[in-house]
Amino acid sequence: MKSPLAPGIRLITSFSRDSWYRTFILFLTFLFYTAYHLSRKPISIVKSELHRNCSIVIRPADLNVTNNATWCDWEPFDQDNYQTLFGILDNCFLVTYAIGMFFSGIFGERLPLRYYLSVGMLMSGLFTCLFGLGFYWNIHSLWYYACIQVMNGLVQTTGWPAVVACVGNWFGKGKRGFIMGVWNSHTSVGNILGSLIAGVFVDSAWGMSFIVPGLIIASTGILCFFFLVEKPEDVNCTPPQHHSDQDSGEVEPLLQNSPRISNGAISSEPSSEVVEDPTEAISFCGALSIPGVMEFSLCLLFAKLVSYTFLYWLPLYISNVAHFDAKEAGDMSTLFDVGGIVGGIMAGLVSDYTGGRATTCCVMLIGAAPMLFLYNYIGQRSLGTTIAVFPHVAMLLVCGGLVNGPYALITTAVSADLGTHESLRGNSRALSTVTAIIDGTGSVGAALGPLLAGLISPTGWNNVFYMLISADILACLFLSRLVYKEAQGWCGRVPRVRGFKEI
């Protein structure tokens, strides 16, 4: 009598070869972009160590200093304008990142993604380590740290367009919102790990807070070179279906009656011909002309402004308001990213079920505005007391979900939808450019947010939060036309598409 297969083997064989490859690629790209964000986070943790309240720090007995107020600070951040200097460092990275992102997608469509990602991660690891080595080399020049930030911002642009393009090559539209919502938690996971790793070393040797993440992202670059598969066709897997089923009568409302794009240019001629994977990449203007790209790009500008202000300034805000040390403030700031994981997944699920990507984003952004006000109201008054920590934790989780949910949805599922829709006539090489345009525009907001926070924070943290609330409202306004079209679809005036098939 033949014995039955072991349960574990039955489980393994129940999945097809295509499913195993897709799961493997999803895991790899998750790991890669986790490393990208992990290497960005340390500077926000180290800020409160570079400029400290020296009056509460125990001074070594053998240390002879003349300035009791700044003896424990790291030059040049021992000056009164330290917040402005921190803002300069943030923007050296973010402005370069924003500018480079518009070109990164163009390069990503013309170069092998495996090589492009591998080199990008190796170079990012190098510059992250160089920032940390400034501690051991006793470097106190602002120019040194600023130049490192500029170069790191440039090489970090290799990440997002490439990983989204790779995932878009492997996954179709069916449950893209949910799949990419889960996958996009790499942003928050990277921020959390980056905070925790940096927090381990920040009080003793802050240079290691950069060197360890730098080595991690360099290691993932090597992993990418040996294992990344760019397209299903490369390993004889079945490519996904990127467009709606015309026989089912479901039509994407934002793209209905839209012009087709051929050879990188707009054409108004109707065509039933489907061209599979043209070799010519789409032009920048051609990608910009896809319906919905402009609206979602401008919305992301303001959504990312809010998210990145929290990314770079939340630990310092907690440290200033609650008088926590650098490690405690960094640990508490991770709650914002925990909320972001849940928010991203929920945004993907809801938008898949309703077919309303824009409406889902708008509702979450509207909810974020009053929550930001309440979070600041609670934090400014009694965060330092034990009893007030609990509502602060809850508000931080909710704010993280509402702020990062729309940001996650736009940069993943929306970008993939717009980069693979029917007007492109099967041109899979458009995805990287579309992603770069959307995230590049968002990165302008990512640069503006920390800059404005650095300029406004000396006037009071209340004003910083008013700026964030205004940005949330503006993000909603840019989606108003798309929300109206989706509402028309729900009222039956325009056919609509769902992430899940109608039952």
Short mmCIF file of C-alpha atoms in Angstrom, two decimals:
data_model
loop_
_atom_site.label_atom_id
_atom_site.label_comp_id
_atom_site.label_asym_id
_atom_site.label_seq_id
_atom_site.Cartn_x
_atom_site.Cartn_y
_atom_site.Cartn_z
CA MET A 1 0.00 0.00 0.00
CA LYS A 2 1.36 3.37 -1.06
CA SER A 3 1.71 5.81 1.83
CA PRO A 4 0.13 9.26 1.41
CA LEU A 5 2.30 12.31 0.85
CA ALA A 6 3.41 14.21 3.91
CA PRO A 7 1.15 17.20 4.72
CA GLY A 8 3.97 19.65 4.11
CA ILE A 9 4.70 18.22 0.67
CA ARG A 10 1.00 18.27 -0.22
CA LEU A 11 0.93 21.94 0.71
CA ILE A 12 3.97 22.68 -1.44
CA THR A 13 2.64 20.80 -4.47
CA SER A 14 -0.78 22.48 -4.18
CA PHE A 15 0.77 25.68 -5.50
CA SER A 16 1.69 26.05 -9.13
CA ARG A 17 5.16 26.92 -10.38
CA ASP A 18 3.89 30.40 -11.30
CA SER A 19 2.56 30.94 -7.76
CA TRP A 20 5.90 30.02 -6.21
CA TYR A 21 7.78 32.40 -8.47
CA ARG A 22 5.31 35.23 -7.80
CA THR A 23 5.58 34.71 -4.05
CA PHE A 24 9.37 34.64 -4.29
CA ILE A 25 9.50 37.91 -6.29
CA LEU A 26 7.05 39.58 -3.91
CA PHE A 27 9.23 38.58 -0.95
CA LEU A 28 12.47 39.69 -2.64
CA THR A 29 11.18 43.12 -3.66
CA PHE A 30 9.66 43.53 -0.18
CA LEU A 31 13.09 42.84 1.30
CA PHE A 32 14.81 45.23 -1.10
CA TYR A 33 12.65 48.25 -0.38
CA THR A 34 12.60 47.50 3.34
CA ALA A 35 16.38 47.94 3.15
CA TYR A 36 16.01 51.22 1.25
CA HIS A 37 13.78 52.70 3.96
CA LEU A 38 15.80 51.14 6.76
CA SER A 39 18.84 53.10 5.55
CA ARG A 40 16.91 56.41 5.41
CA LYS A 41 15.59 56.34 8.96
CA PRO A 42 18.73 56.70 11.15
CA ILE A 43 19.15 60.44 10.62
CA SER A 44 15.78 61.18 12.26
CA ILE A 45 16.84 59.13 15.31
CA VAL A 46 20.32 60.62 15.55
CA LYS A 47 19.12 64.26 15.40
CA SER A 48 18.25 64.34 19.10
CA GLU A 49 21.74 63.00 19.87
CA LEU A 50 23.57 65.53 17.70
CA HIS A 51 21.88 68.36 19.62
CA ARG A 52 21.00 67.49 23.21
CA ASN A 53 19.89 69.24 26.37
CA CYS A 54 23.32 69.19 27.99
CA SER A 55 21.99 70.45 31.34
CA ILE A 56 20.49 67.02 32.05
CA VAL A 57 23.51 65.03 30.80
CA ILE A 58 26.10 63.88 33.34
CA ARG A 59 29.45 65.39 32.40
CA PRO A 60 32.58 63.24 32.76
CA ALA A 61 34.78 64.45 35.61
CA ASP A 62 37.91 64.66 33.47
CA LEU A 63 36.23 66.73 30.73
CA ASN A 64 37.28 70.38 30.68
CA VAL A 65 34.79 72.53 28.76
CA THR A 66 34.09 76.24 28.52
CA ASN A 67 30.48 76.12 27.31
CA ASN A 68 28.23 74.24 29.71
CA ALA A 69 25.19 74.60 27.44
CA THR A 70 26.59 72.80 24.38
CA TRP A 71 29.45 70.62 25.64
CA CYS A 72 27.63 67.38 24.74
CA ASP A 73 26.50 68.46 21.23
CA TRP A 74 28.15 67.46 17.96
CA GLU A 75 29.53 70.39 16.00
CA PRO A 76 28.23 72.08 13.88
CA PHE A 77 24.82 71.17 15.35
CA ASP A 78 25.65 72.83 18.68
CA GLN A 79 24.42 76.21 17.43
CA ASP A 80 21.07 77.89 18.09
CA ASN A 81 20.04 77.34 14.46
CA TYR A 82 20.45 73.56 14.74
CA GLN A 83 16.92 72.95 13.46
CA THR A 84 17.72 74.85 10.28
CA LEU A 85 20.91 72.80 9.85
CA PHE A 86 18.93 69.60 10.26
CA GLY A 87 16.51 70.90 7.65
CA ILE A 88 19.44 71.47 5.27
CA LEU A 89 20.57 67.86 5.68
CA ASP A 90 17.07 66.55 5.12
CA ASN A 91 16.61 68.57 1.98
CA CYS A 92 20.01 67.74 0.53
CA PHE A 93 18.67 64.18 0.43
CA LEU A 94 15.05 64.88 -0.45
CA VAL A 95 15.50 67.54 -3.14
CA THR A 96 18.07 65.39 -4.93
CA TYR A 97 15.74 62.42 -4.54
CA ALA A 98 12.81 64.36 -5.99
CA ILE A 99 14.78 65.61 -9.00
CA GLY A 100 16.49 62.28 -9.62
CA MET A 101 13.21 60.37 -9.46
CA PHE A 102 11.93 61.92 -12.70
CA PHE A 103 15.00 60.59 -14.53
CA SER A 104 15.24 57.32 -12.63
CA GLY A 105 12.15 55.85 -14.27
CA ILE A 106 13.50 56.66 -17.72
CA PHE A 107 16.77 54.86 -16.94
CA GLY A 108 14.89 52.00 -15.28
CA GLU A 109 12.93 51.30 -18.48
CA ARG A 110 16.08 51.16 -20.58
CA LEU A 111 18.41 49.23 -18.25
CA PRO A 112 18.07 45.71 -16.80
CA LEU A 113 16.23 46.09 -13.48
CA ARG A 114 18.46 43.53 -11.76
CA TYR A 115 21.62 45.50 -12.48
CA TYR A 116 19.94 48.83 -11.82
CA LEU A 117 18.70 47.79 -8.36
CA SER A 118 21.90 46.01 -7.39
CA VAL A 119 24.14 48.98 -8.16
CA GLY A 120 21.69 51.37 -6.48
CA MET A 121 21.64 49.39 -3.22
CA LEU A 122 25.40 48.92 -3.15
CA MET A 123 26.00 52.65 -3.66
CA SER A 124 23.35 53.57 -1.11
CA GLY A 125 25.07 51.31 1.42
CA LEU A 126 28.38 53.03 0.71
CA PHE A 127 27.07 56.57 1.30
CA THR A 128 25.08 55.56 4.39
CA CYS A 129 28.24 54.08 5.90
CA LEU A 130 30.24 57.20 4.99
CA PHE A 131 27.80 59.35 6.98
CA GLY A 132 28.34 57.15 10.03
CA LEU A 133 32.10 57.13 9.58
CA GLY A 134 32.02 60.89 10.18
CA PHE A 135 31.64 60.01 13.88
CA TYR A 136 34.81 57.87 13.95
CA TRP A 137 36.78 60.25 11.74
CA ASN A 138 35.69 63.14 13.98
CA ILE A 139 34.34 65.18 11.07
CA HIS A 140 32.49 68.37 12.03
CA SER A 141 31.98 69.91 8.59
CA LEU A 142 28.38 70.51 7.49
CA TRP A 143 29.56 70.26 3.87
CA TYR A 144 30.71 66.68 4.38
CA TYR A 145 27.37 65.49 5.70
CA ALA A 146 25.45 67.55 3.14
CA CYS A 147 27.40 66.08 0.21
CA ILE A 148 26.84 62.55 1.53
CA GLN A 149 23.10 63.27 1.72
CA VAL A 150 23.06 64.61 -1.85
CA MET A 151 24.75 61.51 -3.25
CA ASN A 152 22.62 59.16 -1.17
CA GLY A 153 19.44 60.88 -2.34
CA LEU A 154 20.52 60.38 -5.94
CA VAL A 155 21.30 56.66 -5.69
CA GLN A 156 18.17 55.95 -3.62
CA THR A 157 16.02 56.92 -6.63
CA THR A 158 16.95 53.59 -8.20
CA GLY A 159 14.68 51.75 -5.79
CA TRP A 160 11.04 52.65 -6.13
CA PRO A 161 10.44 52.70 -9.92
CA ALA A 162 12.38 49.46 -10.29
CA VAL A 163 10.62 47.44 -7.57
CA VAL A 164 7.14 48.65 -8.62
CA ALA A 165 7.90 47.85 -12.25
CA CYS A 166 9.08 44.38 -11.26
CA VAL A 167 5.98 43.65 -9.15
CA GLY A 168 3.75 45.10 -11.88
CA ASN A 169 5.34 42.69 -14.36
CA TRP A 170 4.35 39.73 -12.19
CA PHE A 171 0.88 40.69 -10.90
CA GLY A 172 -2.30 41.64 -12.77
CA LYS A 173 -5.14 43.87 -11.67
CA GLY A 174 -7.36 41.31 -9.89
CA LYS A 175 -6.43 41.85 -6.22
CA ARG A 176 -3.65 44.34 -6.83
CA GLY A 177 -4.82 46.78 -4.14
CA PHE A 178 -4.72 44.17 -1.38
CA ILE A 179 -1.51 42.48 -2.59
CA MET A 180 0.31 45.78 -2.96
CA GLY A 181 -1.17 47.08 0.28
CA VAL A 182 0.43 44.18 2.13
CA TRP A 183 3.61 44.43 0.05
CA ASN A 184 3.88 48.19 0.61
CA SER A 185 4.19 47.61 4.35
CA HIS A 186 7.91 47.37 3.53
CA THR A 187 7.98 51.16 3.91
CA SER A 188 6.77 51.01 7.50
CA VAL A 189 8.70 47.84 8.32
CA GLY A 190 11.88 49.51 7.05
CA ASN A 191 11.18 52.62 9.13
CA ILE A 192 10.54 50.52 12.23
CA LEU A 193 13.68 48.40 11.80
CA GLY A 194 15.73 51.49 10.96
CA SER A 195 14.51 53.20 14.14
CA LEU A 196 15.19 50.18 16.33
CA ILE A 197 18.65 49.49 14.87
CA ALA A 198 19.67 53.15 15.09
CA GLY A 199 18.29 53.33 18.62
CA VAL A 200 20.56 50.53 19.80
CA PHE A 201 23.71 52.56 19.03
CA VAL A 202 22.56 56.18 19.19
CA ASP A 203 23.48 56.84 22.85
CA SER A 204 26.89 55.18 22.73
CA ALA A 205 28.25 55.60 19.18
CA TRP A 206 25.81 57.19 16.75
CA GLY A 207 28.07 56.38 13.80
CA MET A 208 27.02 52.72 14.04
CA SER A 209 23.40 53.85 13.65
CA PHE A 210 24.32 54.51 10.01
CA ILE A 211 26.98 51.88 9.38
CA VAL A 212 24.83 48.87 10.29
CA PRO A 213 21.89 49.89 8.02
CA GLY A 214 24.42 50.69 5.29
CA LEU A 215 25.85 47.18 5.47
CA ILE A 216 22.34 45.70 5.41
CA ILE A 217 21.26 47.49 2.22
CA ALA A 218 24.57 46.64 0.54
CA SER A 219 23.97 42.97 1.38
CA THR A 220 20.50 43.08 -0.19
CA GLY A 221 22.10 44.55 -3.32
CA ILE A 222 24.24 41.43 -3.63
CA LEU A 223 21.14 39.29 -3.05
CA CYS A 224 19.34 41.16 -5.83
CA PHE A 225 22.13 40.52 -8.31
CA PHE A 226 21.99 36.75 -7.76
CA PHE A 227 18.25 36.12 -7.46
CA LEU A 228 15.96 38.79 -9.00
CA VAL A 229 13.83 37.73 -12.00
CA GLU A 230 12.44 40.77 -13.82
CA LYS A 231 9.62 39.21 -15.89
CA PRO A 232 7.62 35.96 -15.84
CA GLU A 233 8.68 35.28 -19.43
CA ASP A 234 12.32 35.06 -18.31
CA VAL A 235 11.59 31.80 -16.47
CA ASN A 236 8.77 30.56 -18.73
CA CYS A 237 5.98 31.62 -16.37
CA THR A 238 2.60 32.94 -17.50
CA PRO A 239 2.46 36.76 -17.71
CA PRO A 240 -0.44 38.42 -15.84
CA GLN A 241 -3.44 40.08 -17.47
CA HIS A 242 -3.02 43.83 -17.04
CA HIS A 243 -6.20 45.10 -18.67
CA SER A 244 -9.89 44.67 -17.96
CA ASP A 245 -11.89 41.89 -19.59
CA GLN A 246 -13.74 43.59 -22.41
CA ASP A 247 -16.27 40.77 -22.70
CA SER A 248 -17.46 41.34 -19.15
CA GLY A 249 -18.51 44.89 -19.93
CA GLU A 250 -16.40 46.31 -17.14
CA VAL A 251 -14.63 49.52 -18.10
CA GLU A 252 -12.26 51.63 -16.06
CA PRO A 253 -14.17 54.91 -15.51
CA LEU A 254 -11.08 57.10 -15.32
CA LEU A 255 -9.79 55.72 -18.59
CA GLN A 256 -13.01 55.38 -20.55
CA ASN A 257 -12.80 56.89 -24.04
CA SER A 258 -9.18 57.77 -23.38
CA PRO A 259 -6.72 58.09 -26.26
CA ARG A 260 -4.33 55.25 -26.85
CA ILE A 261 -0.61 55.73 -26.51
CA SER A 262 1.68 54.34 -29.16
CA ASN A 263 5.43 54.73 -29.58
CA GLY A 264 5.54 57.14 -26.66
CA ALA A 265 3.00 59.55 -28.19
CA ILE A 266 -0.74 60.15 -27.93
CA SER A 267 -2.99 58.91 -30.70
CA SER A 268 -6.73 59.55 -30.88
CA GLU A 269 -7.38 56.74 -33.40
CA PRO A 270 -9.49 53.90 -32.06
CA SER A 271 -7.82 50.53 -32.36
CA SER A 272 -8.83 47.02 -31.47
CA GLU A 273 -5.33 45.70 -32.08
CA VAL A 274 -3.37 44.69 -29.00
CA VAL A 275 0.38 44.93 -29.27
CA GLU A 276 2.21 42.67 -26.85
CA ASP A 277 5.15 44.24 -25.09
CA PRO A 278 6.44 46.80 -27.61
CA THR A 279 10.15 47.35 -27.41
CA GLU A 280 10.00 51.15 -27.50
CA ALA A 281 9.70 52.80 -24.08
CA ILE A 282 7.03 55.45 -23.52
CA SER A 283 8.03 59.12 -23.54
CA PHE A 284 7.77 61.34 -20.46
CA CYS A 285 4.98 63.42 -22.02
CA GLY A 286 3.17 60.29 -23.15
CA ALA A 287 3.15 58.93 -19.60
CA LEU A 288 2.08 62.30 -18.22
CA SER A 289 -0.92 62.31 -20.58
CA ILE A 290 -2.44 59.13 -19.14
CA PRO A 291 -5.75 60.10 -17.48
CA GLY A 292 -5.39 60.26 -13.71
CA VAL A 293 -1.60 60.57 -13.58
CA MET A 294 -1.62 64.34 -12.95
CA GLU A 295 -4.31 64.24 -10.26
CA PHE A 296 -2.77 61.39 -8.30
CA SER A 297 0.71 62.92 -8.66
CA LEU A 298 -0.38 66.23 -7.15
CA CYS A 299 -2.34 64.48 -4.42
CA LEU A 300 0.74 62.44 -3.55
CA LEU A 301 2.81 65.63 -3.37
CA PHE A 302 0.83 66.81 -0.35
CA ALA A 303 0.24 63.35 1.13
CA LYS A 304 3.95 62.63 1.06
CA LEU A 305 4.68 66.07 2.52
CA VAL A 306 2.79 65.00 5.65
CA SER A 307 4.25 61.50 5.77
CA TYR A 308 7.88 62.56 5.38
CA THR A 309 7.54 65.37 7.90
CA PHE A 310 6.61 62.68 10.41
CA LEU A 311 9.39 60.43 9.14
CA TYR A 312 12.11 63.04 9.73
CA TRP A 313 10.75 65.13 12.60
CA LEU A 314 8.51 62.92 14.77
CA PRO A 315 11.32 61.61 17.05
CA LEU A 316 12.56 65.17 17.65
CA TYR A 317 9.00 66.37 18.32
CA ILE A 318 8.47 63.60 20.90
CA SER A 319 11.87 64.33 22.44
CA ASN A 320 11.14 68.06 22.75
CA VAL A 321 7.57 67.74 23.99
CA ALA A 322 7.91 64.72 26.30
CA HIS A 323 11.61 65.17 27.18
CA PHE A 324 12.33 61.57 26.20
CA ASP A 325 15.89 60.55 25.37
CA ALA A 326 16.82 59.72 21.77
CA LYS A 327 16.19 55.98 22.05
CA GLU A 328 12.81 56.33 23.78
CA ALA A 329 11.63 58.93 21.26
CA GLY A 330 12.76 56.73 18.37
CA ASP A 331 11.00 53.68 19.78
CA MET A 332 7.74 55.58 20.28
CA SER A 333 7.89 57.02 16.76
CA THR A 334 7.70 53.49 15.34
CA LEU A 335 4.02 53.37 16.36
CA PHE A 336 3.27 55.77 13.50
CA ASP A 337 4.70 53.21 11.07
CA VAL A 338 2.80 50.34 12.73
CA GLY A 339 -0.39 52.26 12.04
CA GLY A 340 0.84 52.84 8.49
CA ILE A 341 1.06 49.09 7.86
CA VAL A 342 -2.59 48.60 8.83
CA GLY A 343 -3.67 51.72 6.92
CA GLY A 344 -1.98 50.60 3.71
CA ILE A 345 -3.56 47.15 3.83
CA MET A 346 -7.03 48.53 4.62
CA ALA A 347 -6.78 51.10 1.81
CA GLY A 348 -5.89 48.32 -0.65
CA LEU A 349 -8.74 46.07 0.51
CA VAL A 350 -11.39 48.79 0.40
CA SER A 351 -10.28 50.12 -2.98
CA ASP A 352 -10.23 46.58 -4.45
CA TYR A 353 -13.77 45.90 -3.29
CA THR A 354 -15.30 49.27 -4.22
CA GLY A 355 -13.19 50.04 -7.30
CA GLY A 356 -12.75 53.56 -5.87
CA ARG A 357 -9.04 54.25 -5.54
CA ALA A 358 -9.50 58.05 -5.45
CA THR A 359 -12.46 57.93 -3.06
CA THR A 360 -10.61 55.65 -0.64
CA CYS A 361 -7.66 58.06 -0.58
CA CYS A 362 -9.91 61.09 -0.15
CA VAL A 363 -11.88 59.65 2.77
CA MET A 364 -8.70 58.70 4.63
CA LEU A 365 -7.14 62.12 4.04
CA ILE A 366 -10.28 63.86 5.31
CA GLY A 367 -10.14 61.72 8.45
CA ALA A 368 -6.43 62.46 8.94
CA ALA A 369 -6.89 66.24 9.30
CA PRO A 370 -8.82 66.28 12.62
CA MET A 371 -6.70 63.39 13.95
CA LEU A 372 -3.52 65.41 13.40
CA PHE A 373 -5.04 68.29 15.35
CA LEU A 374 -6.06 66.01 18.24
CA TYR A 375 -2.65 64.30 18.29
CA ASN A 376 -0.86 67.62 18.68
CA TYR A 377 -3.42 68.81 21.26
CA ILE A 378 -2.82 65.73 23.42
CA GLY A 379 0.93 65.66 22.90
CA GLN A 380 1.53 69.32 23.72
CA ARG A 381 -0.26 69.14 27.05
CA SER A 382 0.60 66.06 29.01
CA LEU A 383 2.64 63.53 27.04
CA GLY A 384 5.25 63.47 29.75
CA THR A 385 2.84 61.94 32.27
CA THR A 386 2.29 58.19 32.34
CA ILE A 387 -1.50 58.36 32.08
CA ALA A 388 -1.30 60.50 28.91
CA VAL A 389 0.96 58.06 27.08
CA PHE A 390 -1.91 55.69 26.29
CA PRO A 391 -4.11 58.13 24.31
CA HIS A 392 -0.94 59.40 22.65
CA VAL A 393 -0.09 55.87 21.50
CA ALA A 394 -3.62 55.37 20.15
CA MET A 395 -3.59 58.70 18.29
CA LEU A 396 -0.17 57.92 16.83
CA LEU A 397 -1.43 54.58 15.48
CA VAL A 398 -4.56 56.16 13.97
CA CYS A 399 -2.63 59.06 12.43
CA GLY A 400 -0.13 56.62 10.93
CA GLY A 401 -2.91 54.61 9.30
CA LEU A 402 -4.79 57.60 7.90
CA VAL A 403 -1.69 59.43 6.66
CA ASN A 404 0.19 56.47 5.18
CA GLY A 405 -2.85 54.63 3.78
CA PRO A 406 -3.40 56.99 0.79
CA TYR A 407 0.36 57.38 0.30
CA ALA A 408 0.76 53.59 0.12
CA LEU A 409 -2.20 53.12 -2.23
CA ILE A 410 -1.11 55.79 -4.71
CA THR A 411 2.53 54.72 -4.90
CA THR A 412 1.65 51.05 -5.45
CA ALA A 413 -1.75 49.93 -6.80
CA VAL A 414 -2.65 53.26 -8.44
CA SER A 415 0.78 53.57 -10.09
CA ALA A 416 0.58 49.99 -11.36
CA ASP A 417 -2.99 50.51 -12.62
CA LEU A 418 -2.08 53.64 -14.54
CA GLY A 419 1.18 52.16 -15.83
CA THR A 420 -0.49 49.07 -17.33
CA HIS A 421 -3.91 50.25 -18.49
CA GLU A 422 -5.47 49.66 -21.89
CA SER A 423 -4.49 52.91 -23.60
CA LEU A 424 -0.86 51.72 -23.46
CA ARG A 425 -1.77 48.77 -25.71
CA GLY A 426 0.32 46.22 -23.81
CA ASN A 427 3.41 48.40 -23.41
CA SER A 428 4.83 46.95 -20.18
CA ARG A 429 7.80 49.33 -20.35
CA ALA A 430 5.62 52.31 -19.40
CA LEU A 431 5.22 51.21 -15.78
CA SER A 432 8.59 52.43 -14.53
CA THR A 433 8.14 55.90 -16.10
CA VAL A 434 4.60 56.32 -14.76
CA THR A 435 5.74 55.24 -11.30
CA ALA A 436 8.67 57.67 -11.44
CA ILE A 437 6.40 60.59 -12.42
CA ILE A 438 3.94 59.91 -9.60
CA ASP A 439 6.55 59.24 -6.93
CA GLY A 440 8.83 61.99 -8.26
CA THR A 441 6.06 64.56 -7.87
CA GLY A 442 5.34 63.15 -4.43
CA SER A 443 9.01 63.47 -3.56
CA VAL A 444 8.79 67.22 -4.15
CA GLY A 445 6.35 67.25 -1.24
CA ALA A 446 8.65 64.94 0.71
CA ALA A 447 11.38 67.58 0.33
CA LEU A 448 9.10 70.52 1.15
CA GLY A 449 7.64 68.98 4.32
CA PRO A 450 10.84 68.59 6.38
CA LEU A 451 12.13 71.92 5.01
CA LEU A 452 9.00 73.76 6.11
CA ALA A 453 9.05 71.94 9.45
CA GLY A 454 12.61 73.13 10.03
CA LEU A 455 11.65 76.72 9.23
CA ILE A 456 8.36 76.74 11.11
CA SER A 457 9.21 74.69 14.23
CA PRO A 458 11.14 77.55 15.93
CA THR A 459 7.82 79.47 15.97
CA GLY A 460 6.08 76.58 17.73
CA TRP A 461 4.99 73.01 16.96
CA ASN A 462 1.36 74.12 16.63
CA ASN A 463 2.21 75.93 13.41
CA VAL A 464 3.88 72.82 12.02
CA PHE A 465 0.69 70.82 12.55
CA TYR A 466 -1.43 73.56 10.97
CA MET A 467 0.80 73.26 7.91
CA LEU A 468 0.30 69.47 7.85
CA ILE A 469 -3.49 69.79 8.15
CA SER A 470 -3.54 72.29 5.26
CA ALA A 471 -1.52 69.88 3.12
CA ASP A 472 -4.04 67.10 3.82
CA ILE A 473 -6.91 69.29 2.68
CA LEU A 474 -5.10 70.26 -0.53
CA ALA A 475 -4.41 66.59 -1.28
CA CYS A 476 -8.16 65.92 -1.10
CA LEU A 477 -8.96 68.81 -3.45
CA PHE A 478 -6.74 67.44 -6.21
CA LEU A 479 -8.70 64.18 -6.16
CA SER A 480 -12.14 65.83 -6.31
CA ARG A 481 -12.66 65.28 -10.06
CA LEU A 482 -11.73 61.61 -9.86
CA VAL A 483 -13.93 61.11 -6.79
CA TYR A 484 -16.85 62.65 -8.72
CA LYS A 485 -16.30 60.26 -11.64
CA GLU A 486 -16.15 57.28 -9.31
CA ALA A 487 -19.38 58.44 -7.64
CA GLN A 488 -21.00 58.61 -11.06
CA GLY A 489 -19.93 55.01 -11.63
CA TRP A 490 -21.54 53.92 -8.37
CA CYS A 491 -24.75 55.72 -9.35
CA GLY A 492 -24.85 53.71 -12.59
CA ARG A 493 -24.03 56.52 -15.02
CA VAL A 494 -20.58 55.19 -15.88
CA PRO A 495 -19.52 51.50 -15.96
CA ARG A 496 -16.96 50.76 -13.30
CA VAL A 497 -14.38 48.12 -12.51
CA ARG A 498 -13.88 46.26 -9.27
CA GLY A 499 -10.78 44.66 -7.89
CA PHE A 500 -12.84 41.54 -7.10
CA LYS A 501 -15.13 40.04 -9.72
CA GLU A 502 -18.86 40.55 -9.35
CA ILE A 503 -20.59 37.54 -7.85
#
